């Protein structure tokens, strides 16, 4: 858990471009943006992936979606639309083992994903 990059970002040990923070979550710009708007929203508690959500920590997901709604409105991508992505595990393409939701917008998104 100590070598988790996102826990280090939360603690300020690794710099990030923060766009929102409260006692439960942090939102910051992805270092390698895949769209004109690309930020990540993460819980401040270390949850490895969606596989590790349970009745004790599940409320954070509801809060994260509330924050996403607020931020997409502020960034003016709410009306035109955007994509929320959660990669889970090996086949899901998860590279950082700390639950995070990507928010991508500012361009037309393709489907199906690669
Ligand atoms: P995953 O592939 O696990 O769903 O997404 C991890 C994301 O975290 C990637 O889009 C990657 O660019 C981003 N990322 C990895 N390390 C850092 C970092 O140190 N700072 C920031 N801002 N983003 C990072
Ligand atoms: Zn972590």
Coordinates of C-alpha atoms and ligand atoms in Angstrom, one line a residue:
X1 CA 0.0 0.0 0.0
X2 CA 2.9 2.3 0.8
X3 CA 4.2 2.2 -2.8
X4 CA 0.8 3.0 -4.3
X5 CA 1.3 6.0 -6.6
X6 CA -2.2 7.4 -6.0
X7 CA -1.8 7.2 -2.2
X8 CA 1.4 9.2 -2.7
X9 CA -0.5 11.7 -4.7
X10 CA -3.1 12.0 -2.0
X11 CA -0.3 12.6 0.6
X12 CA 1.3 15.2 -1.6
X13 CA 4.5 13.1 -2.0
X14 CA 4.0 13.1 -5.8
X15 CA 2.8 16.3 -7.4
X16 CA -0.4 16.4 -9.4
X17 CA -2.7 18.9 -11.0
X18 CA -5.6 18.8 -8.6
X19 CA -9.0 20.0 -9.7
X20 CA -11.1 19.0 -6.7
X21 CA -10.5 17.8 -3.2
X22 CA -12.6 17.1 -0.1
X23 CA -12.2 14.8 2.9
X24 CA -13.2 11.7 0.9
X25 CA -12.0 12.1 -2.7
X26 CA -9.4 13.8 -4.9
X27 CA -9.7 14.6 -8.6
X28 CA -6.6 15.4 -10.7
X29 CA -5.6 15.6 -14.3
X30 CA -4.3 12.4 -15.9
X31 CA -0.6 12.7 -16.6
X32 CA -1.1 11.1 -20.0
X33 CA -4.4 12.6 -21.3
X34 CA -6.4 10.7 -23.9
X35 CA -8.8 13.5 -24.6
X36 CA -8.9 17.3 -24.2
X37 CA -10.5 16.8 -20.8
X38 CA -9.1 13.8 -18.9
X39 CA -9.1 13.6 -15.1
X40 CA -9.2 10.9 -12.5
X41 CA -11.4 10.8 -9.4
X42 CA -10.0 8.6 -6.6
X43 CA -11.1 7.8 -3.0
X44 CA -8.7 8.9 -0.3
X45 CA -8.8 5.5 1.2
X46 CA -6.9 2.8 -0.6
X47 CA -9.3 0.5 -2.3
X48 CA -7.5 -1.8 -4.8
X49 CA -10.2 -2.0 -7.4
X50 CA -13.9 -2.3 -8.0
X51 CA -13.5 -6.0 -6.9
X52 CA -12.8 -4.7 -3.4
X53 CA -16.0 -2.6 -3.0
X54 CA -18.3 -3.9 -0.3
X55 CA -21.1 -2.6 1.9
X56 CA -18.6 -0.8 4.2
X57 CA -16.9 1.3 1.5
X58 CA -19.4 1.3 -1.4
X59 CA -20.8 4.8 -0.5
X60 CA -17.7 6.3 -1.9
X61 CA -18.8 5.4 -5.4
X62 CA -22.0 7.4 -5.0
X63 CA -20.0 10.4 -3.8
X64 CA -17.5 10.1 -6.7
X65 CA -20.4 10.2 -9.2
X66 CA -21.7 13.3 -7.5
X67 CA -18.3 14.9 -7.8
X68 CA -18.1 13.9 -11.4
X69 CA -21.4 15.6 -12.1
X70 CA -20.2 18.8 -10.4
X71 CA -16.9 18.9 -12.2
X72 CA -18.2 18.0 -15.7
X73 CA -20.7 20.9 -15.3
X74 CA -17.9 23.3 -14.2
X75 CA -15.7 22.1 -17.2
X76 CA -18.6 22.6 -19.6
X77 CA -18.6 19.1 -20.9
X78 CA -21.8 18.1 -19.1
X79 CA -24.3 18.9 -21.9
X80 CA -22.2 17.6 -24.8
X81 CA -21.3 14.4 -23.0
X82 CA -18.3 12.6 -21.7
X83 CA -17.2 9.1 -20.7
X84 CA -16.6 7.6 -17.3
X85 CA -14.2 4.6 -17.2
X86 CA -13.2 2.2 -14.5
X87 CA -10.6 -0.3 -15.5
X88 CA -10.6 -3.3 -13.2
X89 CA -7.8 -5.9 -13.1
X90 CA -5.5 -7.4 -15.7
X91 CA -8.0 -7.8 -18.6
X92 CA -9.6 -4.5 -17.7
X93 CA -6.3 -2.7 -18.3
X94 CA -5.9 -1.5 -14.8
X95 CA -2.3 -0.3 -14.3
X96 CA -2.6 1.6 -11.0
X97 CA -4.1 -0.7 -8.2
X98 CA -6.0 2.1 -6.5
X99 CA -9.7 2.4 -7.5
X100 CA -10.1 5.3 -9.9
X101 CA -12.6 6.6 -12.3
X102 CA -11.4 8.2 -15.6
X103 CA -13.5 11.1 -16.9
X104 CA -12.9 11.8 -20.6
X105 CA -14.5 14.6 -22.7
X106 CA -14.0 17.4 -25.1
X107 CA -14.1 15.0 -28.1
X108 CA -16.3 12.4 -29.7
X109 CA -15.6 9.0 -28.0
X110 CA -15.5 5.8 -30.0
X111 CA -17.2 2.5 -29.2
X112 CA -16.3 -0.3 -28.8
X113 CA -13.1 0.4 -26.8
X114 CA -9.9 -1.3 -27.9
Ligands
LIG1 P1 -5.5 2.7 -15.4 O1 -4.8 2.2 -16.6 O2 -5.0 2.0 -14.2 O3 -7.0 2.6 -15.6 O4 -5.2 4.2 -15.3 C1 -4.1 4.8 -14.6 C2 -4.0 6.2 -15.1 O5 -3.2 6.9 -14.2 C3 -3.4 6.3 -16.5 O6 -4.3 7.0 -17.4 C4 -2.1 7.1 -16.2 O7 -1.8 8.0 -17.3 C5 -2.4 7.8 -14.9 N1 -1.2 8.0 -14.1 C6 -0.3 7.1 -13.8 N2 0.6 7.7 -13.0 C7 0.3 9.0 -12.8 C8 0.8 10.0 -12.0 O8 1.9 9.9 -11.4 N3 0.2 11.2 -12.1 C9 -1.0 11.4 -12.8 N4 -1.6 12.6 -12.8 N5 -1.6 10.4 -13.5 C10 -0.9 9.2 -13.5
LIG2 ZN1 -3.5 3.7 -2.9

